[in-house]
């Protein structure tokens, strides 16, 4: 059973309990290009109380640097090292967890922001925004020479996804050429990674197919799922852990989606606060078929915390 | 337990038992551009015995007319009215089963052959090969005006699939505009159809993502599956039934894939013959984890039937 926050004492108690505050952004701090009322004041309040503030987003189309531009544009204080995006976390996962050797490459289904993060982590890649792959011209195996250095396929939201990209990724994930010493020996040697599994994402007036939908053709053709990095999976938190010291018992995750944000917090042993300004509606909590994912706290909007005096 | 055909008497008995012979093509009659040894002779033999011969393919990129060109090119006798492709079956399903009103349209994710079949059945459509949709330029909901006449989305193999096509299809399958009398009132009024669900298809030197992979982003984003027309589903056989009289008890389906061809035959109450010249290997029948789909008969190649004298 979630605790509903209403009174100033409720919010004051929350501030006492948690030192590190992890925020989802879209649906919590803003909707598209519109700030949630009070979000800026609440973030200032947290900073004035010496809270550590982190922003944890599944958006993989922007690098942290370009995502900071979004904060700047909306007048929200944020620093690049407070921002954790799934493209960044995927790049860190490739360089630090699976430790892809420096002479190997990633085949990318994704956009400029993902390429920036890979480049920043010193990971070589092909595909992505390469015009040769962003084409609707027919793809033929007869004229395709796989790059033997490819050791991973990373798939994120890509609004320029093509059959050529999907076909190349599929070849890398299935080919096996034991006669070529430089090429993967079997399926396992080419890692299948996805920045996140969101089925849709909010885009202005409605929803559009999300990163999970972009990797769905590969899942379907391969009959297996990628390692997904973003919320609700643990890789994103592992990435944060490696960079920022925090005490899970004194950390709270704030989000608008039960199956990504709140589950992410729960998977990481964090407290969770659901806001109702985004995807999740009241009826998913109290309706006839309530979600099995139950946040610790619920409040209508992040702006509600303004009732606490900054100190 | 399947019966293995070996002796001339085995094959002669098969010819006695069945009057209508339904063939899958790729992997049974040919591999890409190479005929299976003996296929032409066996088809001639069947015709000389007054057998009804039908060709049943999930290939939705070609119309029946252009698929006949493939037979001609390989020197295989075939007539357009003997060929049943999943694009044709989908067009018939739309015009005759769901009876889409003449003032409604289909939004197409598919290629020229699918458009030809829809046109032949008098079904209006948009999308498909329209250059405006075959683009990797960004898609924005802000500049998209849905066509209120769209009452179905049909998805098949489309090697020029784009995020724009997927996004438009997703809008048609989710939008509800009760203020517009011409537009669908809810999800159910826009049918979600797929020509077939093949995860991959053989393309020369290897496999490429199939029609099921092309519709996978929509399945994933919507959280539901389309009505699939092609093998192994019954819609394809319903389409054949409407055009060709046959007695299921005296009809045999010949194919190389257990989970499409053989299951299709079984679902339709037909006898089934598996050939081992395509996708299914011996080990799937007799290995440690045999498939639950058991054909009535098995033979190495369709060419084996040559031992029977033509009459």
Coordinates of C-alpha atoms in Angstrom, one line a residue:
Chain A
X1 CA 0.0 0.0 0.0
X2 CA 1.4 3.3 -1.1
X3 CA 1.5 6.3 1.3
X4 CA -0.4 9.3 -0.1
X5 CA 1.5 12.5 0.6
X6 CA -0.7 15.5 1.5
X7 CA 0.5 17.6 4.4
X8 CA 3.6 19.7 4.8
X9 CA 4.7 17.3 7.5
X10 CA 4.5 14.4 4.9
X11 CA 6.8 16.2 2.5
X12 CA 9.1 17.4 5.3
X13 CA 9.5 13.8 6.5
X14 CA 10.4 12.8 2.9
X15 CA 13.2 15.4 2.8
X16 CA 14.5 14.1 6.1
X17 CA 14.6 10.5 4.9
X18 CA 16.4 10.8 1.6
X19 CA 19.7 12.3 0.6
X20 CA 19.8 11.3 -3.1
X21 CA 16.9 12.1 -5.3
X22 CA 16.7 10.5 -8.7
X23 CA 14.3 12.0 -11.2
X24 CA 12.7 10.8 -14.4
X25 CA 12.2 13.9 -16.5
X26 CA 9.4 13.7 -19.1
X27 CA 6.1 13.5 -17.3
X28 CA 7.8 14.4 -14.0
X29 CA 9.6 17.7 -14.6
X30 CA 8.1 18.6 -17.9
X31 CA 5.8 17.5 -20.7
X32 CA 7.5 18.0 -24.0
X33 CA 8.4 21.7 -23.9
X34 CA 6.2 22.7 -21.0
X35 CA 7.5 22.7 -17.4
X36 CA 5.5 21.0 -14.7
X37 CA 4.3 23.7 -12.3
X38 CA 6.7 24.1 -9.4
X39 CA 9.3 21.7 -10.7
X40 CA 12.1 24.3 -10.8
X41 CA 11.3 25.5 -7.2
X42 CA 11.3 22.0 -5.9
X43 CA 14.7 21.2 -7.5
X44 CA 16.1 24.4 -6.0
X45 CA 14.6 23.5 -2.6
X46 CA 16.4 20.1 -2.8
X47 CA 19.7 21.7 -3.7
X48 CA 19.3 24.2 -0.9
X49 CA 18.9 21.3 1.5
X50 CA 22.2 19.8 0.1
X51 CA 20.4 16.9 -1.5
X52 CA 22.1 15.1 -4.4
X53 CA 20.0 15.4 -7.5
X54 CA 20.2 13.0 -10.5
X55 CA 18.3 12.8 -13.7
X56 CA 17.7 9.4 -15.0
X57 CA 16.1 9.1 -18.5
X58 CA 15.6 6.4 -21.0
X59 CA 15.8 8.9 -23.8
X60 CA 18.7 7.5 -26.0
X61 CA 18.4 9.9 -28.9
X62 CA 20.3 12.7 -27.0
X63 CA 23.7 12.6 -25.4
X64 CA 24.0 13.9 -21.9
X65 CA 25.5 17.1 -23.3
X66 CA 22.6 17.7 -25.7
X67 CA 20.1 16.6 -23.0
X68 CA 21.5 19.4 -20.8
X69 CA 20.5 21.8 -23.5
X70 CA 16.9 20.8 -22.9
X71 CA 17.2 21.7 -19.1
X72 CA 18.9 25.0 -20.1
X73 CA 16.1 25.8 -22.5
X74 CA 13.5 25.2 -19.8
X75 CA 15.4 27.1 -17.2
X76 CA 16.1 24.0 -15.0
X77 CA 19.5 23.9 -13.3
X78 CA 21.3 20.7 -14.2
X79 CA 24.9 19.6 -14.7
X80 CA 26.1 17.0 -17.3
X81 CA 27.4 14.7 -14.5
X82 CA 23.9 14.7 -12.9
X83 CA 22.3 13.4 -16.1
X84 CA 22.1 9.6 -16.8
X85 CA 20.6 8.7 -20.2
X86 CA 20.3 5.2 -21.5
X87 CA 22.6 5.9 -24.4
X88 CA 25.3 7.0 -22.0
X89 CA 24.6 4.0 -19.7
X90 CA 24.8 1.7 -22.8
X91 CA 28.2 3.2 -23.8
X92 CA 29.5 2.7 -20.3
X93 CA 28.1 -0.9 -20.2
X94 CA 30.0 -1.6 -23.5
X95 CA 33.3 -0.1 -22.4
X96 CA 33.3 -1.1 -18.7
X97 CA 31.0 -4.1 -18.2
X98 CA 31.3 -6.3 -21.3
X99 CA 34.7 -4.5 -21.9
X100 CA 34.5 -4.7 -25.7
X101 CA 38.1 -4.8 -26.9
X102 CA 39.3 -1.5 -28.4
X103 CA 39.7 -3.1 -31.9
X104 CA 36.1 -4.2 -32.0
X105 CA 33.1 -2.2 -33.1
X106 CA 29.5 -1.7 -32.3
X107 CA 26.8 -1.8 -35.0
X108 CA 24.4 1.0 -34.1
X109 CA 20.7 1.3 -34.7
X110 CA 20.3 4.7 -33.2
X111 CA 20.8 8.5 -33.6
X112 CA 23.4 11.2 -33.1
X113 CA 23.2 11.2 -29.3
X114 CA 24.0 7.6 -29.1
X115 CA 27.0 8.0 -31.4
X116 CA 28.2 10.9 -29.2
X117 CA 28.1 8.8 -26.1
X118 CA 29.9 5.9 -27.7
X119 CA 32.6 8.3 -29.0
X120 CA 33.0 9.8 -25.5
X121 CA 33.5 6.4 -24.1
X122 CA 36.1 5.5 -26.8
X123 CA 33.9 2.9 -28.4
X124 CA 34.1 2.5 -32.2
X125 CA 31.0 2.0 -34.1
X126 CA 29.4 1.8 -37.6
X127 CA 25.9 2.2 -38.8
X128 CA 23.8 4.8 -37.0
X129 CA 23.6 8.0 -38.9
X130 CA 25.7 6.7 -41.8
X131 CA 23.8 7.7 -45.0
X132 CA 24.7 4.4 -46.5
X133 CA 22.5 2.7 -43.9
X134 CA 19.8 5.4 -43.6
X135 CA 18.4 4.4 -47.0
X136 CA 15.3 2.8 -48.3
X137 CA 17.1 1.4 -51.3
X138 CA 16.9 -2.5 -51.4
X139 CA 19.4 -4.4 -49.2
X140 CA 21.1 -7.5 -50.7
X141 CA 23.2 -10.0 -48.9
X142 CA 25.1 -10.5 -52.2
X143 CA 26.7 -7.1 -52.0
X144 CA 27.0 -6.9 -48.2
X145 CA 30.5 -7.5 -46.7
X146 CA 30.2 -7.8 -42.9
X147 CA 32.8 -6.0 -40.9
X148 CA 34.6 -8.7 -39.0
X149 CA 35.3 -6.3 -36.1
X150 CA 31.7 -5.9 -35.1
X151 CA 31.3 -7.5 -31.6
X152 CA 28.0 -5.9 -30.5
X153 CA 24.7 -4.6 -31.9
X154 CA 23.2 -1.7 -29.9
X155 CA 19.7 -0.7 -30.7
X156 CA 17.9 2.4 -29.5
X157 CA 15.2 4.8 -30.7
X158 CA 16.0 5.5 -34.3
X159 CA 13.6 7.6 -36.3
X160 CA 15.7 6.8 -39.4
X161 CA 15.6 3.0 -38.9
X162 CA 15.6 1.1 -42.2
X163 CA 15.4 -2.5 -43.4
X164 CA 19.1 -2.1 -44.3
X165 CA 20.0 -1.4 -40.7
X166 CA 17.8 -4.2 -39.4
X167 CA 19.2 -6.7 -42.0
X168 CA 22.9 -5.8 -41.2
X169 CA 22.2 -6.0 -37.4
X170 CA 20.5 -9.4 -38.0
X171 CA 23.6 -10.6 -40.0
X172 CA 25.9 -9.6 -37.2
X173 CA 23.8 -11.3 -34.6
X174 CA 23.5 -14.6 -36.6
X175 CA 26.6 -14.9 -38.7
X176 CA 29.3 -17.4 -37.8
X177 CA 32.4 -17.7 -39.9
X178 CA 34.9 -20.1 -38.2
X179 CA 37.3 -19.7 -41.1
X180 CA 37.8 -16.1 -40.3
X181 CA 40.0 -15.6 -37.2
X182 CA 38.8 -12.0 -36.8
X183 CA 35.1 -12.8 -36.9
X184 CA 32.8 -13.9 -34.1
X185 CA 32.7 -17.7 -33.7
X186 CA 29.1 -18.0 -32.7
X187 CA 26.0 -16.1 -31.7
X188 CA 27.3 -15.3 -28.2
X189 CA 30.3 -13.4 -29.4
X190 CA 28.1 -10.6 -30.9
X191 CA 26.2 -9.0 -28.0
X192 CA 22.6 -7.9 -28.5
X193 CA 22.0 -4.7 -26.6
X194 CA 19.1 -2.3 -26.4
X195 CA 19.2 1.1 -24.7
X196 CA 15.7 0.5 -23.3
X197 CA 12.4 -1.4 -23.9
X198 CA 9.9 1.4 -23.9
X199 CA 7.1 0.4 -26.2
X200 CA 6.1 4.0 -26.9
X201 CA 7.2 7.5 -25.9
X202 CA 5.2 10.8 -25.6
X203 CA 5.7 13.1 -28.6
X204 CA 3.8 16.3 -28.4
X205 CA 0.1 15.5 -29.2
X206 CA 0.4 11.7 -28.8
X207 CA 2.5 8.6 -28.6
X208 CA 5.0 7.2 -31.1
X209 CA 6.7 3.8 -31.2
X210 CA 9.5 3.7 -28.7
X211 CA 13.0 2.1 -28.6
X212 CA 11.5 -1.3 -27.7
X213 CA 9.5 -1.1 -30.9
X214 CA 12.6 -0.3 -32.9
X215 CA 14.4 -3.4 -31.6
X216 CA 11.3 -5.5 -32.0
X217 CA 12.1 -6.8 -35.5
X218 CA 15.4 -8.1 -34.3
X219 CA 13.8 -9.8 -31.2
X220 CA 11.2 -11.3 -33.5
X221 CA 13.6 -12.5 -36.2
X222 CA 16.1 -13.8 -33.7
X223 CA 13.6 -15.3 -31.2
X224 CA 15.4 -13.7 -28.3
X225 CA 15.6 -10.5 -26.4
X226 CA 18.5 -8.0 -26.0
X227 CA 20.2 -7.1 -22.8
X228 CA 18.3 -3.9 -22.1
X229 CA 20.2 -1.1 -20.3
X230 CA 17.7 1.5 -19.3
X231 CA 15.0 1.6 -16.7
X232 CA 13.7 -0.7 -15.2
X233 CA 16.8 -2.8 -15.7
X234 CA 19.8 -2.8 -13.3
X235 CA 22.5 -1.8 -15.8
X236 CA 21.4 1.8 -15.6
X237 CA 21.8 1.9 -11.8
X238 CA 25.1 0.0 -12.0
X239 CA 26.3 2.8 -14.3
X240 CA 25.2 5.4 -11.8
X241 CA 26.8 3.5 -8.9
X242 CA 30.1 3.4 -10.7
X243 CA 30.1 7.3 -10.8
X244 CA 28.1 8.6 -7.9
X245 CA 28.4 7.3 -4.3
X246 CA 24.9 7.0 -2.8
X247 CA 23.2 5.0 0.0
X248 CA 20.3 3.0 -1.4
X249 CA 18.5 3.3 2.0
X250 CA 18.6 7.0 1.7
X251 CA 17.8 7.3 -2.0
X252 CA 14.4 7.9 -3.7
X253 CA 13.4 7.5 -7.3
X254 CA 10.7 9.8 -8.6
X255 CA 8.8 8.9 -11.8
X256 CA 5.5 8.8 -13.6
X257 CA 5.7 5.2 -15.0
X258 CA 5.2 2.2 -12.8
X259 CA 6.8 -0.3 -15.2
X260 CA 9.9 1.7 -15.8
X261 CA 10.6 4.3 -13.1
X262 CA 9.1 2.7 -10.0
X263 CA 10.2 -0.8 -10.9
X264 CA 13.7 0.6 -11.6
X265 CA 13.8 2.1 -8.1
X266 CA 12.4 -1.1 -6.5
X267 CA 14.9 -3.3 -8.4
X268 CA 17.7 -1.2 -7.0
X269 CA 16.4 -1.2 -3.4
X270 CA 15.5 2.4 -3.5
X271 CA 12.4 4.1 -2.1
X272 CA 10.0 5.2 -4.8
X273 CA 7.6 8.2 -5.3
X274 CA 5.0 8.1 -8.1
X275 CA 3.7 11.4 -9.5
X276 CA 0.5 11.5 -11.5
X277 CA 1.5 14.1 -14.0
X278 CA 2.6 11.6 -16.7
X279 CA 1.7 8.1 -18.0
X280 CA 0.4 6.4 -14.9
X281 CA -3.2 7.3 -13.9
X282 CA -5.0 7.1 -10.5
X283 CA -7.0 4.1 -11.8
X284 CA -3.9 2.0 -12.3
X285 CA -3.4 2.3 -8.5
X286 CA -6.9 2.0 -7.1
X287 CA -9.0 0.7 -10.1
X288 CA -10.5 -2.8 -10.3
X289 CA -7.2 -4.2 -11.7
X290 CA -4.5 -2.3 -9.8
X291 CA -0.9 -2.7 -11.0
X292 CA 1.3 -5.2 -9.0
X293 CA 3.9 -2.5 -8.9
X294 CA 3.2 -0.4 -5.8
X295 CA 5.3 2.7 -5.1
X296 CA 6.2 3.6 -1.5
X297 CA 4.8 7.1 -2.0
X298 CA 2.3 8.8 -4.3
X299 CA 1.7 12.5 -4.8
X300 CA -0.2 14.4 -7.5
X301 CA 2.8 16.4 -8.8
X302 CA 6.4 17.1 -8.0
X303 CA 5.3 20.7 -7.4
X304 CA 3.5 19.5 -4.2
X305 CA 6.8 19.6 -2.4
X306 CA 6.8 23.4 -2.6
X307 CA 4.9 23.4 0.7
X308 CA 8.2 22.7 2.4
X309 CA 10.2 25.8 3.2
X310 CA 13.6 25.9 1.7
X311 CA 16.3 26.1 4.3
Chain B
X1 CA 4.6 -40.7 -36.4
X2 CA 5.2 -39.7 -40.0
X3 CA 5.4 -42.3 -42.8
X4 CA 8.7 -42.2 -44.7
X5 CA 8.1 -42.6 -48.4
X6 CA 10.8 -44.7 -50.2
X7 CA 9.4 -47.2 -52.7
X8 CA 7.6 -46.6 -56.0
X9 CA 4.5 -48.2 -54.4
X10 CA 4.6 -45.5 -51.6
X11 CA 4.6 -42.7 -54.1
X12 CA 2.0 -44.4 -56.3
X13 CA -0.3 -44.8 -53.3
X14 CA 0.1 -41.1 -52.5
X15 CA -1.0 -40.2 -56.1
X16 CA -4.1 -42.5 -55.7
X17 CA -5.1 -40.9 -52.4
X18 CA -5.0 -37.2 -53.3
X19 CA -6.6 -35.2 -56.1
X20 CA -5.5 -31.7 -55.0
X21 CA -1.9 -30.9 -54.4
X22 CA -1.0 -27.7 -52.7
X23 CA 2.7 -26.7 -52.9
X24 CA 4.8 -24.3 -51.0
X25 CA 7.4 -23.0 -53.5
X26 CA 10.7 -21.8 -52.1
X27 CA 12.5 -24.7 -50.5
X28 CA 10.1 -27.2 -52.2
X29 CA 10.2 -26.4 -55.9
X30 CA 13.2 -24.1 -56.0
X31 CA 15.9 -22.4 -53.9
X32 CA 16.0 -18.7 -54.9
X33 CA 16.8 -19.0 -58.6
X34 CA 17.7 -22.7 -58.7
X35 CA 15.1 -25.4 -59.4
X36 CA 14.9 -28.5 -57.1
X37 CA 16.0 -31.5 -59.2
X38 CA 12.9 -33.2 -60.6
X39 CA 10.4 -30.6 -59.6
X40 CA 9.3 -29.8 -63.1
X41 CA 8.9 -33.5 -64.0
X42 CA 6.8 -34.2 -60.9
X43 CA 4.5 -31.3 -61.6
X44 CA 4.0 -32.5 -65.1
X45 CA 3.4 -36.0 -63.8
X46 CA 0.6 -34.6 -61.5
X47 CA -1.0 -32.7 -64.3
X48 CA -0.8 -35.8 -66.6
X49 CA -2.7 -37.7 -63.9
X50 CA -5.4 -34.9 -63.8
X51 CA -4.4 -33.7 -60.4
X52 CA -5.3 -30.2 -59.4
X53 CA -2.1 -28.2 -58.6
X54 CA -2.0 -25.1 -56.4
X55 CA 0.9 -23.0 -55.3
X56 CA 0.5 -21.5 -51.8
X57 CA 3.1 -18.9 -50.8
X58 CA 3.5 -16.5 -48.0
X59 CA 5.5 -14.2 -50.3
X60 CA 3.6 -10.9 -50.1
X61 CA 6.1 -8.8 -52.1
X62 CA 4.9 -10.1 -55.4
X63 CA 1.4 -10.1 -56.9
X64 CA 0.2 -13.4 -58.3
X65 CA 0.9 -12.1 -61.8
X66 CA 4.5 -11.1 -61.0
X67 CA 4.9 -14.4 -59.1
X68 CA 3.9 -16.2 -62.2
X69 CA 6.9 -14.5 -63.9
X70 CA 9.1 -16.4 -61.5
X71 CA 7.6 -19.7 -62.6
X72 CA 8.0 -18.8 -66.2
X73 CA 11.6 -17.8 -65.7
X74 CA 12.4 -21.2 -64.1
X75 CA 10.4 -23.1 -66.8
X76 CA 7.7 -24.3 -64.4
X77 CA 4.2 -24.5 -65.8
X78 CA 1.8 -22.4 -63.6
X79 CA -1.3 -20.4 -64.2
X80 CA -2.2 -17.2 -62.3
X81 CA -5.4 -18.8 -60.9
X82 CA -3.3 -21.6 -59.4
X83 CA -1.2 -19.2 -57.4
X84 CA -2.2 -18.1 -53.9
X85 CA 0.0 -15.5 -52.3
X86 CA -0.5 -13.9 -48.9
X87 CA -0.9 -10.4 -50.5
X88 CA -3.7 -11.7 -52.7
X89 CA -5.3 -13.6 -49.8
X90 CA -5.1 -10.4 -47.7
X91 CA -6.8 -8.4 -50.4
X92 CA -9.5 -11.0 -50.7
X93 CA -9.9 -11.0 -46.9
X94 CA -10.3 -7.2 -46.8
X95 CA -12.8 -7.1 -49.7
X96 CA -14.8 -10.3 -48.9
X97 CA -14.4 -11.2 -45.3
X98 CA -14.2 -8.0 -43.3
X99 CA -15.9 -6.3 -46.3
X100 CA -14.2 -2.9 -45.9
X101 CA -16.7 -0.4 -47.3
X102 CA -15.6 1.0 -50.7
X103 CA -15.2 4.5 -49.3
X104 CA -12.6 3.3 -46.7
X105 CA -8.9 2.8 -47.3
X106 CA -6.1 0.5 -46.1
X107 CA -2.9 2.0 -44.8
X108 CA -0.2 -0.2 -46.3
X109 CA 3.2 -1.2 -45.0
X110 CA 4.3 -3.3 -48.0
X111 CA 5.5 -3.3 -51.5
X112 CA 4.3 -3.1 -55.1
X113 CA 2.9 -6.6 -55.3
X114 CA 0.7 -6.0 -52.3
X115 CA -0.6 -2.8 -53.9
X116 CA -1.3 -4.6 -57.1
X117 CA -3.4 -7.2 -55.3
X118 CA -5.4 -4.6 -53.4
X119 CA -6.0 -2.7 -56.6
X120 CA -7.2 -5.9 -58.4
X121 CA -9.7 -6.5 -55.6
X122 CA -10.9 -2.9 -55.7
X123 CA -9.5 -1.9 -52.3
X124 CA -8.3 1.7 -51.9
X125 CA -5.0 2.2 -50.1
X126 CA -2.4 4.8 -49.1
X127 CA 1.2 4.4 -47.8
X128 CA 3.1 1.5 -49.3
X129 CA 5.4 2.7 -52.1
X130 CA 4.4 6.4 -51.7
X131 CA 7.7 8.3 -51.7
X132 CA 6.3 10.6 -49.0
X133 CA 6.2 7.5 -46.6
X134 CA 9.4 5.8 -47.9
X135 CA 11.6 8.4 -46.3
X136 CA 14.0 8.5 -43.4
X137 CA 13.2 12.2 -42.8
X138 CA 11.9 12.9 -39.2
X139 CA 8.2 12.2 -38.6
X140 CA 6.2 14.6 -36.5
X141 CA 2.7 14.3 -35.2
X142 CA 2.4 18.1 -35.4
X143 CA 2.4 18.0 -39.2
X144 CA 0.5 14.7 -39.7
X145 CA -3.1 14.8 -40.7
X146 CA -4.6 11.3 -40.5
X147 CA -6.8 10.3 -43.4
X148 CA -10.2 9.7 -41.7
X149 CA -11.1 7.0 -44.4
X150 CA -8.4 4.6 -43.2
X151 CA -10.2 1.5 -41.7
X152 CA -7.4 -1.1 -41.8
X153 CA -3.7 -1.3 -41.6
X154 CA -2.1 -4.1 -43.6
X155 CA 1.5 -5.0 -43.0
X156 CA 3.7 -7.3 -45.0
X157 CA 7.3 -7.7 -45.9
X158 CA 8.5 -4.2 -46.8
X159 CA 12.2 -3.6 -47.5
X160 CA 11.5 0.1 -47.6
X161 CA 9.8 0.2 -44.2
X162 CA 10.4 3.5 -42.3
X163 CA 9.7 5.0 -38.9
X164 CA 7.2 7.3 -40.8
X165 CA 5.2 4.3 -42.0
X166 CA 5.3 2.6 -38.6
X167 CA 4.3 5.9 -36.9
X168 CA 1.4 6.5 -39.3
X169 CA 0.2 2.9 -38.9
X170 CA 0.4 3.3 -35.1
X171 CA -1.7 6.4 -35.2
X172 CA -4.4 4.7 -37.3
X173 CA -4.4 1.8 -35.0
X174 CA -4.7 3.9 -31.8
X175 CA -6.5 7.1 -32.7
X176 CA -10.1 7.7 -31.8
X177 CA -11.8 10.9 -32.8
X178 CA -15.4 10.7 -31.8
X179 CA -16.0 14.3 -33.0
X180 CA -15.3 13.2 -36.6
X181 CA -18.2 11.2 -38.0
X182 CA -15.9 9.8 -40.7
X183 CA -13.2 8.5 -38.5
X184 CA -13.0 5.2 -36.5
X185 CA -14.6 5.5 -33.1
X186 CA -12.2 3.2 -31.3
X187 CA -9.4 0.7 -31.7
X188 CA -11.6 -2.0 -33.1
X189 CA -12.7 0.0 -36.0
X190 CA -9.2 0.0 -37.6
X191 CA -8.3 -3.6 -38.4
X192 CA -4.8 -4.7 -37.8
X193 CA -3.8 -7.2 -40.5
X194 CA -0.5 -8.9 -41.5
X195 CA 0.1 -10.9 -44.6
X196 CA 2.1 -13.4 -42.6
X197 CA 4.2 -13.9 -39.5
X198 CA 7.4 -15.4 -40.9
X199 CA 10.2 -14.3 -38.7
X200 CA 12.8 -14.6 -41.5
X201 CA 12.9 -15.6 -45.2
X202 CA 15.6 -17.2 -47.3
X203 CA 17.4 -14.6 -49.4
X204 CA 20.2 -16.0 -51.5
X205 CA 23.2 -16.6 -49.2
X206 CA 21.3 -16.4 -45.9
X207 CA 18.2 -15.3 -44.1
X208 CA 16.8 -11.8 -43.8
X209 CA 14.1 -10.4 -41.4
X210 CA 10.6 -11.6 -42.6
X211 CA 7.2 -10.1 -42.7
X212 CA 6.6 -10.9 -39.0
X213 CA 9.7 -8.9 -38.1
X214 CA 8.4 -5.9 -40.1
X215 CA 5.1 -5.9 -38.2
X216 CA 6.9 -6.5 -34.9
X217 CA 7.3 -2.8 -34.0
X218 CA 3.5 -2.4 -34.2
X219 CA 2.8 -5.5 -32.2
X220 CA 5.3 -4.3 -29.6
X221 CA 4.0 -0.7 -29.4
X222 CA 0.3 -1.8 -29.4
X223 CA 0.7 -4.8 -27.1
X224 CA -1.4 -6.9 -29.4
X225 CA -1.0 -9.1 -32.5
X226 CA -2.5 -8.6 -36.0
X227 CA -4.8 -11.0 -37.7
X228 CA -2.3 -12.9 -39.8
X229 CA -3.6 -14.1 -43.2
X230 CA -0.8 -16.4 -44.6
X231 CA 0.2 -19.9 -43.6
X232 CA -0.3 -21.4 -41.1
X233 CA -3.5 -19.4 -40.5
X234 CA -6.9 -20.4 -41.9
X235 CA -7.6 -17.2 -43.8
X236 CA -5.3 -18.3 -46.6
X237 CA -7.2 -21.6 -47.0
X238 CA -10.6 -19.8 -46.7
X239 CA -9.5 -17.7 -49.7
X240 CA -8.6 -20.8 -51.7
X241 CA -11.8 -22.5 -50.7
X242 CA -13.8 -19.5 -52.0
X243 CA -12.2 -19.9 -55.5
X244 CA -11.3 -23.6 -55.9
X245 CA -13.5 -26.5 -55.1
X246 CA -11.5 -29.3 -53.3
X247 CA -12.2 -32.2 -51.0
X248 CA -10.0 -31.8 -47.9
X249 CA -9.9 -35.6 -47.4
X250 CA -8.3 -35.9 -50.9
X251 CA -6.0 -32.9 -50.6
X252 CA -2.3 -32.8 -49.6
X253 CA -0.2 -29.8 -48.6
X254 CA 3.5 -30.2 -49.5
X255 CA 6.0 -27.9 -47.7
X256 CA 9.5 -27.5 -46.2
X257 CA 8.5 -25.7 -43.0
X258 CA 6.7 -27.5 -40.1
X259 CA 5.4 -24.3 -38.4
X260 CA 4.0 -22.7 -41.6
X261 CA 3.3 -25.3 -44.3
X262 CA 2.6 -28.4 -42.4
X263 CA 0.7 -26.7 -39.6
X264 CA -1.3 -24.9 -42.3
X265 CA -2.3 -28.2 -43.9
X266 CA -3.2 -29.7 -40.5
X267 CA -5.2 -26.7 -39.5
X268 CA -7.2 -27.1 -42.7
X269 CA -7.8 -30.8 -42.2
X270 CA -5.5 -31.7 -45.2
X271 CA -2.9 -34.4 -45.4
X272 CA 0.7 -33.1 -45.2
X273 CA 4.0 -34.1 -46.9
X274 CA 7.3 -32.6 -45.6
X275 CA 10.2 -32.3 -47.9
X276 CA 13.7 -31.9 -46.5
X277 CA 15.1 -29.6 -49.2
X278 CA 14.3 -26.4 -47.3
X279 CA 14.1 -25.0 -43.8
X280 CA 13.2 -28.1 -41.7
X281 CA 16.0 -30.6 -41.1
X282 CA 15.9 -34.3 -40.3
X283 CA 17.0 -33.5 -36.7
X284 CA 13.8 -31.5 -36.1
X285 CA 11.9 -34.8 -36.7
X286 CA 14.0 -37.4 -35.0
X287 CA 16.4 -35.4 -32.8
X288 CA 16.3 -35.2 -29.0
X289 CA 13.7 -32.5 -29.0
X290 CA 11.4 -33.3 -32.0
X291 CA 8.8 -30.8 -33.1
X292 CA 5.3 -31.3 -31.9
X293 CA 4.2 -30.7 -35.5
X294 CA 4.2 -34.1 -37.2
X295 CA 3.6 -34.4 -40.9
X296 CA 1.7 -37.4 -42.3
X297 CA 4.4 -38.1 -44.8
X298 CA 8.1 -37.3 -45.2
X299 CA 10.3 -37.6 -48.3
X300 CA 13.8 -36.2 -49.0
X301 CA 12.7 -34.1 -52.0
X302 CA 9.7 -33.5 -54.2
X303 CA 11.9 -35.0 -57.0
X304 CA 11.5 -38.4 -55.4
X305 CA 8.0 -38.7 -56.9
X306 CA 9.6 -39.2 -60.3
X307 CA 9.8 -42.9 -59.7
X308 CA 6.1 -43.1 -60.5
X309 CA 5.4 -43.5 -64.2
X310 CA 3.3 -40.7 -65.8
X311 CA 0.1 -42.0 -67.1

